[in-house]
Amino acid sequence: MISSTKPATSPGGFRWLQLAIGIVCMAMIANLQYGWTLFVDPIDAQFHWGRPAIQLAFTIFVMTETWLVPVEAWFVDKYGPRIVIMFGGLMIGLAWVLNAFAASLVMLYAAAIVAGIGAGAVYGTCVGNALKWFPDRRGLAAGATAAGFGAGAALTVVPIANMIAASGYQSTFLTFGIGQGLTVLLLAWFVRPPEGVEAPRKKRLNLPQSAINYTPPQVLRTPVFWVMYLVFVMVASGGLMTAAQIGPIAHDFKIADTPVTLAGFQMAALTFAISLDRVLDGFGRPFFGWISDTIGREHTMFIAFATAALMLLTLSVYGHIPVVFVLATAIYFGVFGEIYSLFPATSGDTFGAKYATTNNGMLYTAKGTAALLVPLASIISSQFGWQAVFIVAVALNATAALTALLVIKPMRRAFILGSERTAGVAIARAKPALGENDLLEAPASYEGLKKTP
């Protein structure tokens, strides 16, 4: 198998430290997305702007966070991960300070842009760094890193809710914003990229991995990338809608403050749901990443997406029952979050490790595209009720499950095997003109090899 990358020379144990730093950094930006739902109704009560107008800030945040990741990834490749994460820490702290003083929708939207830029800088850098440090365990590494984002809010949901009730949402924005920003700034000093990237071995037939490193322009010209992008949008739209609207949904179902007792714990249904959602979301990301390292990416996608469709269907029919609301949303987020481990791992497997940060960043913009549907959910719910929103999300997840298994799986295998055969022929033809050292450093892509004399 041929690769244009050099073996990594950093100590094996050091990469686990880098993974841990990335996880904590991700936890510090989690509330920008998953804690947002707690602020929606208090903001509306203060200014009466209406839920759709306030939720537009969430959409702006997600779009900014995702669509700028490829740009931020370019800065990572050029200047290294440390400075990009430091910049992200400054921006996320500033964003919540702005939210604390926002007295107009314009200022709220401006804060969302700042938050999105900061979160994207941290998210894209941490996931990309994990993919490079762990070419042999991409699913687990990406899942563990993404778990910080999924579970990071779990420890702070109750304190945020309590502080909002006791001191108001403005004080909560200010306190948590400063704390989160300073933590990221401190940890950024210890982030390092690997000195080299080791090409993964094909350990099993159901886990095809490319030895070819595709540049971002090459990736954008491949049909398999756009099919993966479409499936990402399908699944992410339902999860973003539920994450942003779970508070309003619980209030409309009139169960938000209803006590629910599970496993000896009792909390209000909404607080219980959000806390449990974050725990299972965080657990599900590395778990499904590990599963995908074993049984394959597409099989894992099918299991997760099909389960998500079932839970959304349950919410549409029985969501008004408090205990069902808590359990169904928890299971749903437990399988939803895996898109943030499976798609980065699948991207690295398909397009190589050298440009993994930028290539995954391009795929991650699908989350921003999906965010466009979040305000639409509020509009549909006001006209037809939340059941209609859930049914649309069920259809999208079911379609995504079938597409992963029946379309993406054969497309990826054909793409990887076909490209490697083409590259092998090109290298064989180039051998007479190249020395052994030249072959090791030759561009490991067909486009690069075509230009080799």
mmCIF file of N, CA and C in Angstrom, residues 135-257:
data_model
loop_
_atom_site.group_PDB
_atom_site.id
_atom_site.type_symbol
_atom_site.label_atom_id
_atom_site.label_comp_id
_atom_site.label_asym_id
_atom_site.label_seq_id
_atom_site.Cartn_x
_atom_site.Cartn_y
_atom_site.Cartn_z
ATOM 1 N N PRO A 135 -4.942 7.380 13.307
ATOM 2 C CA PRO A 135 -5.372 6.807 12.028
ATOM 3 C C PRO A 135 -5.850 5.374 12.162
ATOM 4 N N ASP A 136 -5.422 4.696 13.233
ATOM 5 C CA ASP A 136 -5.795 3.298 13.438
ATOM 6 C C ASP A 136 -7.101 3.146 14.207
ATOM 7 N N ARG A 137 -7.575 4.229 14.843
ATOM 8 C CA ARG A 137 -8.817 4.174 15.624
ATOM 9 C C ARG A 137 -9.628 5.434 15.375
ATOM 10 N N ARG A 138 -9.885 5.722 14.134
ATOM 11 C CA ARG A 138 -10.536 6.991 13.794
ATOM 12 C C ARG A 138 -11.930 7.103 14.401
ATOM 13 N N GLY A 139 -12.686 6.018 14.355
ATOM 14 C CA GLY A 139 -14.044 6.074 14.898
ATOM 15 C C GLY A 139 -14.044 6.392 16.382
ATOM 16 N N LEU A 140 -13.208 5.699 17.132
ATOM 17 C CA LEU A 140 -13.127 5.912 18.571
ATOM 18 C C LEU A 140 -12.600 7.301 18.901
ATOM 19 N N ALA A 141 -11.538 7.746 18.215
ATOM 20 C CA ALA A 141 -10.934 9.049 18.506
ATOM 21 C C ALA A 141 -11.878 10.195 18.170
ATOM 22 N N ALA A 142 -12.492 10.129 16.985
ATOM 23 C CA ALA A 142 -13.444 11.177 16.602
ATOM 24 C C ALA A 142 -14.650 11.156 17.529
ATOM 25 N N GLY A 143 -15.091 9.947 17.911
ATOM 26 C CA GLY A 143 -16.242 9.837 18.788
ATOM 27 C C GLY A 143 -15.966 10.366 20.179
ATOM 28 N N ALA A 144 -14.768 10.065 20.711
ATOM 29 C CA ALA A 144 -14.416 10.557 22.041
ATOM 30 C C ALA A 144 -14.298 12.075 22.043
ATOM 31 N N THR A 145 -13.709 12.631 20.983
ATOM 32 C CA THR A 145 -13.587 14.090 20.888
ATOM 33 C C THR A 145 -14.962 14.735 20.778
ATOM 34 N N ALA A 146 -15.782 14.183 19.898
ATOM 35 C CA ALA A 146 -17.139 14.715 19.742
ATOM 36 C C ALA A 146 -17.969 14.518 21.001
ATOM 37 N N ALA A 147 -17.617 13.509 21.812
ATOM 38 C CA ALA A 147 -18.341 13.276 23.058
ATOM 39 C C ALA A 147 -18.207 14.456 23.998
ATOM 40 N N GLY A 148 -17.065 15.125 23.932
ATOM 41 C CA GLY A 148 -16.901 16.320 24.754
ATOM 42 C C GLY A 148 -17.942 17.361 24.417
ATOM 43 N N PHE A 149 -18.238 17.482 23.133
ATOM 44 C CA PHE A 149 -19.259 18.432 22.687
ATOM 45 C C PHE A 149 -20.649 17.949 23.052
ATOM 46 N N GLY A 150 -20.872 16.633 22.964
ATOM 47 C CA GLY A 150 -22.191 16.107 23.273
ATOM 48 C C GLY A 150 -22.490 16.046 24.760
ATOM 49 N N ALA A 151 -21.478 15.621 25.551
ATOM 50 C CA ALA A 151 -21.705 15.434 26.981
ATOM 51 C C ALA A 151 -21.249 16.628 27.806
ATOM 52 N N GLY A 152 -20.542 17.552 27.166
ATOM 53 C CA GLY A 152 -20.020 18.680 27.909
ATOM 54 C C GLY A 152 -21.079 19.495 28.615
ATOM 55 N N ALA A 153 -22.259 19.537 28.019
ATOM 56 C CA ALA A 153 -23.340 20.298 28.630
ATOM 57 C C ALA A 153 -24.012 19.546 29.773
ATOM 58 N N ALA A 154 -23.774 18.229 29.863
ATOM 59 C CA ALA A 154 -24.476 17.432 30.878
ATOM 60 C C ALA A 154 -24.171 17.910 32.293
ATOM 61 N N LEU A 155 -22.911 18.250 32.541
ATOM 62 C CA LEU A 155 -22.519 18.664 33.886
ATOM 63 C C LEU A 155 -22.990 20.063 34.241
ATOM 64 N N THR A 156 -23.359 20.834 33.237
ATOM 65 C CA THR A 156 -23.696 22.237 33.485
ATOM 66 C C THR A 156 -25.156 22.580 33.233
ATOM 67 N N VAL A 157 -25.947 21.625 32.751
ATOM 68 C CA VAL A 157 -27.359 21.914 32.476
ATOM 69 C C VAL A 157 -28.084 22.351 33.747
ATOM 70 N N VAL A 158 -27.921 21.579 34.814
ATOM 71 C CA VAL A 158 -28.613 21.913 36.058
ATOM 72 C C VAL A 158 -28.098 23.230 36.647
ATOM 73 N N PRO A 159 -26.768 23.445 36.735
ATOM 74 C CA PRO A 159 -26.298 24.744 37.225
ATOM 75 C C PRO A 159 -26.777 25.927 36.387
ATOM 76 N N ILE A 160 -26.809 25.758 35.065
ATOM 77 C CA ILE A 160 -27.294 26.847 34.203
ATOM 78 C C ILE A 160 -28.768 27.113 34.476
ATOM 79 N N ALA A 161 -29.570 26.041 34.531
ATOM 80 C CA ALA A 161 -31.002 26.209 34.791
ATOM 81 C C ALA A 161 -31.231 26.874 36.144
ATOM 82 N N ASN A 162 -30.472 26.454 37.154
ATOM 83 C CA ASN A 162 -30.625 27.036 38.488
ATOM 84 C C ASN A 162 -30.187 28.492 38.525
ATOM 85 N N MET A 163 -29.110 28.820 37.822
ATOM 86 C CA MET A 163 -28.630 30.200 37.818
ATOM 87 C C MET A 163 -29.596 31.116 37.068
ATOM 88 N N ILE A 164 -30.178 30.596 35.975
ATOM 89 C CA ILE A 164 -31.179 31.388 35.250
ATOM 90 C C ILE A 164 -32.356 31.705 36.161
ATOM 91 N N ALA A 165 -32.806 30.689 36.922
ATOM 92 C CA ALA A 165 -33.939 30.882 37.828
ATOM 93 C C ALA A 165 -33.599 31.834 38.966
ATOM 94 N N ALA A 166 -32.359 31.767 39.467
ATOM 95 C CA ALA A 166 -31.990 32.562 40.634
ATOM 96 C C ALA A 166 -31.484 33.957 40.294
ATOM 97 N N SER A 167 -30.686 34.063 39.204
ATOM 98 C CA SER A 167 -30.015 35.332 38.906
ATOM 99 C C SER A 167 -30.387 35.943 37.568
ATOM 100 N N GLY A 168 -31.154 35.194 36.763
ATOM 101 C CA GLY A 168 -31.517 35.702 35.449
ATOM 102 C C GLY A 168 -30.580 35.182 34.373
ATOM 103 N N TYR A 169 -31.059 35.180 33.139
ATOM 104 C CA TYR A 169 -30.271 34.595 32.064
ATOM 105 C C TYR A 169 -29.059 35.452 31.704
ATOM 106 N N GLN A 170 -29.142 36.802 31.921
ATOM 107 C CA GLN A 170 -28.012 37.658 31.577
ATOM 108 C C GLN A 170 -26.788 37.324 32.425
ATOM 109 N N SER A 171 -26.995 37.173 33.733
ATOM 110 C CA SER A 171 -25.888 36.824 34.618
ATOM 111 C C SER A 171 -25.317 35.456 34.282
ATOM 112 N N THR A 172 -26.175 34.544 33.864
ATOM 113 C CA THR A 172 -25.737 33.198 33.496
ATOM 114 C C THR A 172 -24.866 33.233 32.250
ATOM 115 N N PHE A 173 -25.311 33.973 31.241
ATOM 116 C CA PHE A 173 -24.503 34.136 30.039
ATOM 117 C C PHE A 173 -23.107 34.665 30.386
ATOM 118 N N LEU A 174 -23.055 35.684 31.218
ATOM 119 C CA LEU A 174 -21.796 36.341 31.546
ATOM 120 C C LEU A 174 -20.855 35.403 32.304
ATOM 121 N N THR A 175 -21.362 34.748 33.325
ATOM 122 C CA THR A 175 -20.528 33.885 34.164
ATOM 123 C C THR A 175 -19.968 32.699 33.396
ATOM 124 N N PHE A 176 -20.838 31.979 32.706
ATOM 125 C CA PHE A 176 -20.389 30.794 31.978
ATOM 126 C C PHE A 176 -19.555 31.159 30.758
ATOM 127 N N GLY A 177 -19.853 32.273 30.122
ATOM 128 C CA GLY A 177 -19.075 32.693 28.962
ATOM 129 C C GLY A 177 -17.622 32.949 29.313
ATOM 130 N N ILE A 178 -17.390 33.690 30.372
ATOM 131 C CA ILE A 178 -16.020 33.994 30.791
ATOM 132 C C ILE A 178 -15.285 32.718 31.220
ATOM 133 N N GLY A 179 -15.973 31.862 31.978
ATOM 134 C CA GLY A 179 -15.348 30.625 32.436
ATOM 135 C C GLY A 179 -14.969 29.698 31.298
ATOM 136 N N GLN A 180 -15.863 29.522 30.343
ATOM 137 C CA GLN A 180 -15.593 28.641 29.207
ATOM 138 C C GLN A 180 -14.454 29.175 28.350
ATOM 139 N N GLY A 181 -14.467 30.469 28.076
ATOM 140 C CA GLY A 181 -13.433 31.057 27.242
ATOM 141 C C GLY A 181 -12.046 30.940 27.848
ATOM 142 N N LEU A 182 -11.921 31.221 29.144
ATOM 143 C CA LEU A 182 -10.618 31.147 29.806
ATOM 144 C C LEU A 182 -10.078 29.721 29.842
ATOM 145 N N THR A 183 -10.955 28.752 30.025
ATOM 146 C CA THR A 183 -10.518 27.353 30.058
ATOM 147 C C THR A 183 -9.928 26.927 28.720
ATOM 148 N N VAL A 184 -10.591 27.284 27.624
ATOM 149 C CA VAL A 184 -10.082 26.943 26.295
ATOM 150 C C VAL A 184 -8.743 27.633 26.035
ATOM 151 N N LEU A 185 -8.631 28.895 26.413
ATOM 152 C CA LEU A 185 -7.374 29.624 26.229
ATOM 153 C C LEU A 185 -6.215 28.927 26.937
ATOM 154 N N LEU A 186 -6.454 28.454 28.151
ATOM 155 C CA LEU A 186 -5.408 27.784 28.912
ATOM 156 C C LEU A 186 -4.999 26.463 28.269
ATOM 157 N N LEU A 187 -5.972 25.660 27.881
ATOM 158 C CA LEU A 187 -5.675 24.343 27.316
ATOM 159 C C LEU A 187 -5.014 24.434 25.946
ATOM 160 N N ALA A 188 -5.283 25.508 25.218
ATOM 161 C CA ALA A 188 -4.725 25.655 23.871
ATOM 162 C C ALA A 188 -3.199 25.631 23.875
ATOM 163 N N TRP A 189 -2.582 26.069 24.968
ATOM 164 C CA TRP A 189 -1.123 26.096 25.044
ATOM 165 C C TRP A 189 -0.511 24.708 24.959
ATOM 166 N N PHE A 190 -1.278 23.668 25.260
ATOM 167 C CA PHE A 190 -0.742 22.314 25.332
ATOM 168 C C PHE A 190 -1.091 21.463 24.108
ATOM 169 N N VAL A 191 -1.770 22.047 23.127
ATOM 170 C CA VAL A 191 -2.178 21.295 21.942
ATOM 171 C C VAL A 191 -1.013 21.203 20.955
ATOM 172 N N ARG A 192 -0.767 20.008 20.434
ATOM 173 C CA ARG A 192 0.294 19.782 19.460
ATOM 174 C C ARG A 192 -0.228 18.899 18.332
ATOM 175 N N PRO A 193 0.215 19.125 17.108
ATOM 176 C CA PRO A 193 -0.105 18.198 16.019
ATOM 177 C C PRO A 193 0.928 17.081 15.974
ATOM 178 N N PRO A 194 0.622 15.929 15.382
ATOM 179 C CA PRO A 194 1.636 14.874 15.232
ATOM 180 C C PRO A 194 2.711 15.319 14.256
ATOM 181 N N GLU A 195 3.925 14.811 14.424
ATOM 182 C CA GLU A 195 5.017 15.185 13.528
ATOM 183 C C GLU A 195 4.851 14.582 12.148
ATOM 184 N N GLY A 196 4.128 13.509 12.060
ATOM 185 C CA GLY A 196 3.858 12.860 10.784
ATOM 186 C C GLY A 196 2.533 12.158 10.864
ATOM 187 N N VAL A 197 2.041 11.635 9.752
ATOM 188 C CA VAL A 197 0.765 10.923 9.721
ATOM 189 C C VAL A 197 1.008 9.520 9.205
ATOM 190 N N GLU A 198 0.653 8.555 10.008
ATOM 191 C CA GLU A 198 0.857 7.158 9.634
ATOM 192 C C GLU A 198 -0.352 6.635 8.878
ATOM 193 N N ALA A 199 -0.100 6.042 7.730
ATOM 194 C CA ALA A 199 -1.195 5.494 6.941
ATOM 195 C C ALA A 199 -1.797 4.294 7.650
ATOM 196 N N PRO A 200 -3.139 4.220 7.754
ATOM 197 C CA PRO A 200 -3.769 3.094 8.438
ATOM 198 C C PRO A 200 -3.671 1.809 7.638
ATOM 199 N N ARG A 201 -3.679 0.706 8.337
ATOM 200 C CA ARG A 201 -3.695 -0.575 7.662
ATOM 201 C C ARG A 201 -5.121 -1.058 7.484
ATOM 202 N N LYS A 202 -5.348 -1.806 6.400
ATOM 203 C CA LYS A 202 -6.668 -2.403 6.204
ATOM 204 C C LYS A 202 -6.755 -3.654 7.074
ATOM 205 N N LYS A 203 -7.368 -3.511 8.218
ATOM 206 C CA LYS A 203 -7.388 -4.604 9.170
ATOM 207 C C LYS A 203 -8.515 -5.591 8.895
ATOM 208 N N ARG A 204 -9.527 -5.144 8.195
ATOM 209 C CA ARG A 204 -10.662 -6.029 7.971
ATOM 210 C C ARG A 204 -11.392 -5.595 6.698
ATOM 211 N N LEU A 205 -12.041 -6.544 6.068
ATOM 212 C CA LEU A 205 -12.664 -6.291 4.780
ATOM 213 C C LEU A 205 -13.792 -5.282 4.870
ATOM 214 N N ASN A 206 -14.530 -5.269 6.002
ATOM 215 C CA ASN A 206 -15.685 -4.379 6.108
ATOM 216 C C ASN A 206 -15.300 -2.971 6.559
ATOM 217 N N LEU A 207 -13.986 -2.669 6.604
ATOM 218 C CA LEU A 207 -13.551 -1.336 6.989
ATOM 219 C C LEU A 207 -12.525 -0.829 5.976
ATOM 220 N N PRO A 208 -12.960 -0.543 4.748
ATOM 221 C CA PRO A 208 -12.009 -0.102 3.721
ATOM 222 C C PRO A 208 -11.428 1.260 4.069
ATOM 223 N N GLN A 209 -10.108 1.389 3.916
ATOM 224 C CA GLN A 209 -9.415 2.636 4.212
ATOM 225 C C GLN A 209 -8.455 2.951 3.079
ATOM 226 N N SER A 210 -8.483 4.170 2.618
ATOM 227 C CA SER A 210 -7.670 4.569 1.483
ATOM 228 C C SER A 210 -6.252 4.891 1.910
ATOM 229 N N ALA A 211 -5.290 4.490 1.086
ATOM 230 C CA ALA A 211 -3.901 4.870 1.301
ATOM 231 C C ALA A 211 -3.570 6.142 0.532
ATOM 232 N N ILE A 212 -4.542 6.667 -0.172
ATOM 233 C CA ILE A 212 -4.345 7.852 -1.003
ATOM 234 C C ILE A 212 -4.839 9.087 -0.267
ATOM 235 N N ASN A 213 -4.043 10.135 -0.260
ATOM 236 C CA ASN A 213 -4.425 11.388 0.381
ATOM 237 C C ASN A 213 -4.981 12.353 -0.660
ATOM 238 N N TYR A 214 -6.282 12.579 -0.613
ATOM 239 C CA TYR A 214 -6.943 13.450 -1.579
ATOM 240 C C TYR A 214 -6.957 14.886 -1.078
ATOM 241 N N THR A 215 -6.638 15.810 -1.948
ATOM 242 C CA THR A 215 -6.699 17.223 -1.599
ATOM 243 C C THR A 215 -8.159 17.668 -1.573
ATOM 244 N N PRO A 216 -8.470 18.753 -0.873
ATOM 245 C CA PRO A 216 -9.866 19.226 -0.829
ATOM 246 C C PRO A 216 -10.509 19.439 -2.200
ATOM 247 N N PRO A 217 -9.832 20.055 -3.176
ATOM 248 C CA PRO A 217 -10.475 20.190 -4.496
ATOM 249 C C PRO A 217 -10.810 18.848 -5.121
ATOM 250 N N GLN A 218 -9.941 17.855 -4.933
ATOM 251 C CA GLN A 218 -10.232 16.526 -5.467
ATOM 252 C C GLN A 218 -11.450 15.911 -4.781
ATOM 253 N N VAL A 219 -11.542 16.091 -3.473
ATOM 254 C CA VAL A 219 -12.672 15.539 -2.718
ATOM 255 C C VAL A 219 -13.990 16.122 -3.204
ATOM 256 N N LEU A 220 -14.007 17.422 -3.468
ATOM 257 C CA LEU A 220 -15.243 18.082 -3.910
ATOM 258 C C LEU A 220 -15.707 17.588 -5.273
ATOM 259 N N ARG A 221 -14.826 16.939 -6.011
ATOM 260 C CA ARG A 221 -15.214 16.431 -7.329
ATOM 261 C C ARG A 221 -15.696 14.980 -7.283
ATOM 262 N N THR A 222 -15.762 14.381 -6.093
ATOM 263 C CA THR A 222 -16.176 12.983 -5.990
ATOM 264 C C THR A 222 -17.659 12.872 -5.629
ATOM 265 N N PRO A 223 -18.420 12.063 -6.344
ATOM 266 C CA PRO A 223 -19.847 11.875 -6.012
ATOM 267 C C PRO A 223 -20.075 11.336 -4.612
ATOM 268 N N VAL A 224 -19.171 10.470 -4.116
ATOM 269 C CA VAL A 224 -19.388 9.867 -2.802
ATOM 270 C C VAL A 224 -19.388 10.930 -1.709
ATOM 271 N N PHE A 225 -18.599 11.987 -1.883
ATOM 272 C CA PHE A 225 -18.597 13.060 -0.888
ATOM 273 C C PHE A 225 -19.968 13.701 -0.787
ATOM 274 N N TRP A 226 -20.611 13.953 -1.917
ATOM 275 C CA TRP A 226 -21.891 14.664 -1.908
ATOM 276 C C TRP A 226 -23.036 13.784 -1.422
ATOM 277 N N VAL A 227 -22.938 12.476 -1.641
ATOM 278 C CA VAL A 227 -23.948 11.570 -1.074
ATOM 279 C C VAL A 227 -23.815 11.542 0.446
ATOM 280 N N MET A 228 -22.579 11.483 0.942
ATOM 281 C CA MET A 228 -22.358 11.554 2.380
ATOM 282 C C MET A 228 -22.867 12.879 2.945
ATOM 283 N N TYR A 229 -22.647 13.944 2.206
ATOM 284 C CA TYR A 229 -23.096 15.275 2.636
ATOM 285 C C TYR A 229 -24.619 15.301 2.771
ATOM 286 N N LEU A 230 -25.309 14.732 1.790
ATOM 287 C CA LEU A 230 -26.774 14.716 1.806
ATOM 288 C C LEU A 230 -27.306 13.931 3.009
ATOM 289 N N VAL A 231 -26.712 12.778 3.285
ATOM 290 C CA VAL A 231 -27.151 11.973 4.424
ATOM 291 C C VAL A 231 -26.884 12.711 5.731
ATOM 292 N N PHE A 232 -25.753 13.387 5.825
ATOM 293 C CA PHE A 232 -25.427 14.181 7.006
ATOM 294 C C PHE A 232 -26.511 15.226 7.246
ATOM 295 N N VAL A 233 -26.934 15.914 6.185
ATOM 296 C CA VAL A 233 -27.977 16.940 6.306
ATOM 297 C C VAL A 233 -29.284 16.322 6.798
ATOM 298 N N MET A 234 -29.646 15.187 6.239
ATOM 299 C CA MET A 234 -30.894 14.527 6.616
ATOM 300 C C MET A 234 -30.962 14.237 8.105
ATOM 301 N N VAL A 235 -29.870 13.686 8.634
ATOM 302 C CA VAL A 235 -29.859 13.280 10.037
ATOM 303 C C VAL A 235 -29.679 14.478 10.963
ATOM 304 N N ALA A 236 -28.776 15.391 10.580
ATOM 305 C CA ALA A 236 -28.480 16.537 11.446
ATOM 306 C C ALA A 236 -29.680 17.450 11.623
ATOM 307 N N SER A 237 -30.516 17.582 10.609
ATOM 308 C CA SER A 237 -31.660 18.493 10.695
ATOM 309 C C SER A 237 -32.594 18.123 11.836
ATOM 310 N N GLY A 238 -32.875 16.825 11.996
ATOM 311 C CA GLY A 238 -33.746 16.402 13.089
ATOM 312 C C GLY A 238 -33.125 16.621 14.449
ATOM 313 N N GLY A 239 -31.827 16.333 14.571
ATOM 314 C CA GLY A 239 -31.156 16.505 15.849
ATOM 315 C C GLY A 239 -31.029 17.953 16.262
ATOM 316 N N LEU A 240 -30.714 18.825 15.314
ATOM 317 C CA LEU A 240 -30.596 20.248 15.628
ATOM 318 C C LEU A 240 -31.949 20.832 16.011
ATOM 319 N N MET A 241 -32.992 20.408 15.299
ATOM 320 C CA MET A 241 -34.329 20.882 15.615
ATOM 321 C C MET A 241 -34.713 20.482 17.039
ATOM 322 N N THR A 242 -34.443 19.221 17.393
ATOM 323 C CA THR A 242 -34.813 18.738 18.721
ATOM 324 C C THR A 242 -33.984 19.413 19.806
ATOM 325 N N ALA A 243 -32.682 19.588 19.550
ATOM 326 C CA ALA A 243 -31.817 20.229 20.540
ATOM 327 C C ALA A 243 -32.233 21.671 20.800
ATOM 328 N N ALA A 244 -32.572 22.389 19.721
ATOM 329 C CA ALA A 244 -32.926 23.795 19.862
ATOM 330 C C ALA A 244 -34.342 23.983 20.396
ATOM 331 N N GLN A 245 -35.229 23.030 20.119
ATOM 332 C CA GLN A 245 -36.643 23.215 20.423
ATOM 333 C C GLN A 245 -37.137 22.357 21.579
ATOM 334 N N ILE A 246 -36.261 21.597 22.218
ATOM 335 C CA ILE A 246 -36.743 20.685 23.250
ATOM 336 C C ILE A 246 -37.429 21.431 24.394
ATOM 337 N N GLY A 247 -36.943 22.640 24.707
ATOM 338 C CA GLY A 247 -37.589 23.440 25.745
ATOM 339 C C GLY A 247 -38.990 23.871 25.337
ATOM 340 N N PRO A 248 -39.124 24.543 24.181
ATOM 341 C CA PRO A 248 -40.463 24.897 23.708
ATOM 342 C C PRO A 248 -41.385 23.699 23.523
ATOM 343 N N ILE A 249 -40.843 22.550 23.058
ATOM 344 C CA ILE A 249 -41.674 21.358 22.885
ATOM 345 C C ILE A 249 -42.237 20.901 24.229
ATOM 346 N N ALA A 250 -41.388 20.840 25.229
ATOM 347 C CA ALA A 250 -41.835 20.405 26.561
ATOM 348 C C ALA A 250 -42.875 21.356 27.136
ATOM 349 N N HIS A 251 -42.693 22.649 26.923
ATOM 350 C CA HIS A 251 -43.680 23.615 27.417
ATOM 351 C C HIS A 251 -45.005 23.485 26.668
ATOM 352 N N ASP A 252 -44.943 23.265 25.353
ATOM 353 C CA ASP A 252 -46.172 23.112 24.584
ATOM 354 C C ASP A 252 -46.896 21.810 24.934
ATOM 355 N N PHE A 253 -46.138 20.778 25.295
ATOM 356 C CA PHE A 253 -46.740 19.529 25.747
ATOM 357 C C PHE A 253 -47.240 19.636 27.192
ATOM 358 N N LYS A 254 -46.911 20.776 27.850
ATOM 359 C CA LYS A 254 -47.319 21.047 29.233
ATOM 360 C C LYS A 254 -46.748 20.037 30.220
ATOM 361 N N ILE A 255 -45.513 19.635 29.981
ATOM 362 C CA ILE A 255 -44.863 18.667 30.878
ATOM 363 C C ILE A 255 -43.509 19.182 31.373
ATOM 364 N N ALA A 256 -43.128 20.382 30.993
ATOM 365 C CA ALA A 256 -41.782 20.883 31.291
ATOM 366 C C ALA A 256 -41.455 20.816 32.776
ATOM 367 N N ASP A 257 -42.411 21.168 33.625
ATOM 368 C CA ASP A 257 -42.156 21.214 35.069
ATOM 369 C C ASP A 257 -42.730 20.020 35.821
#
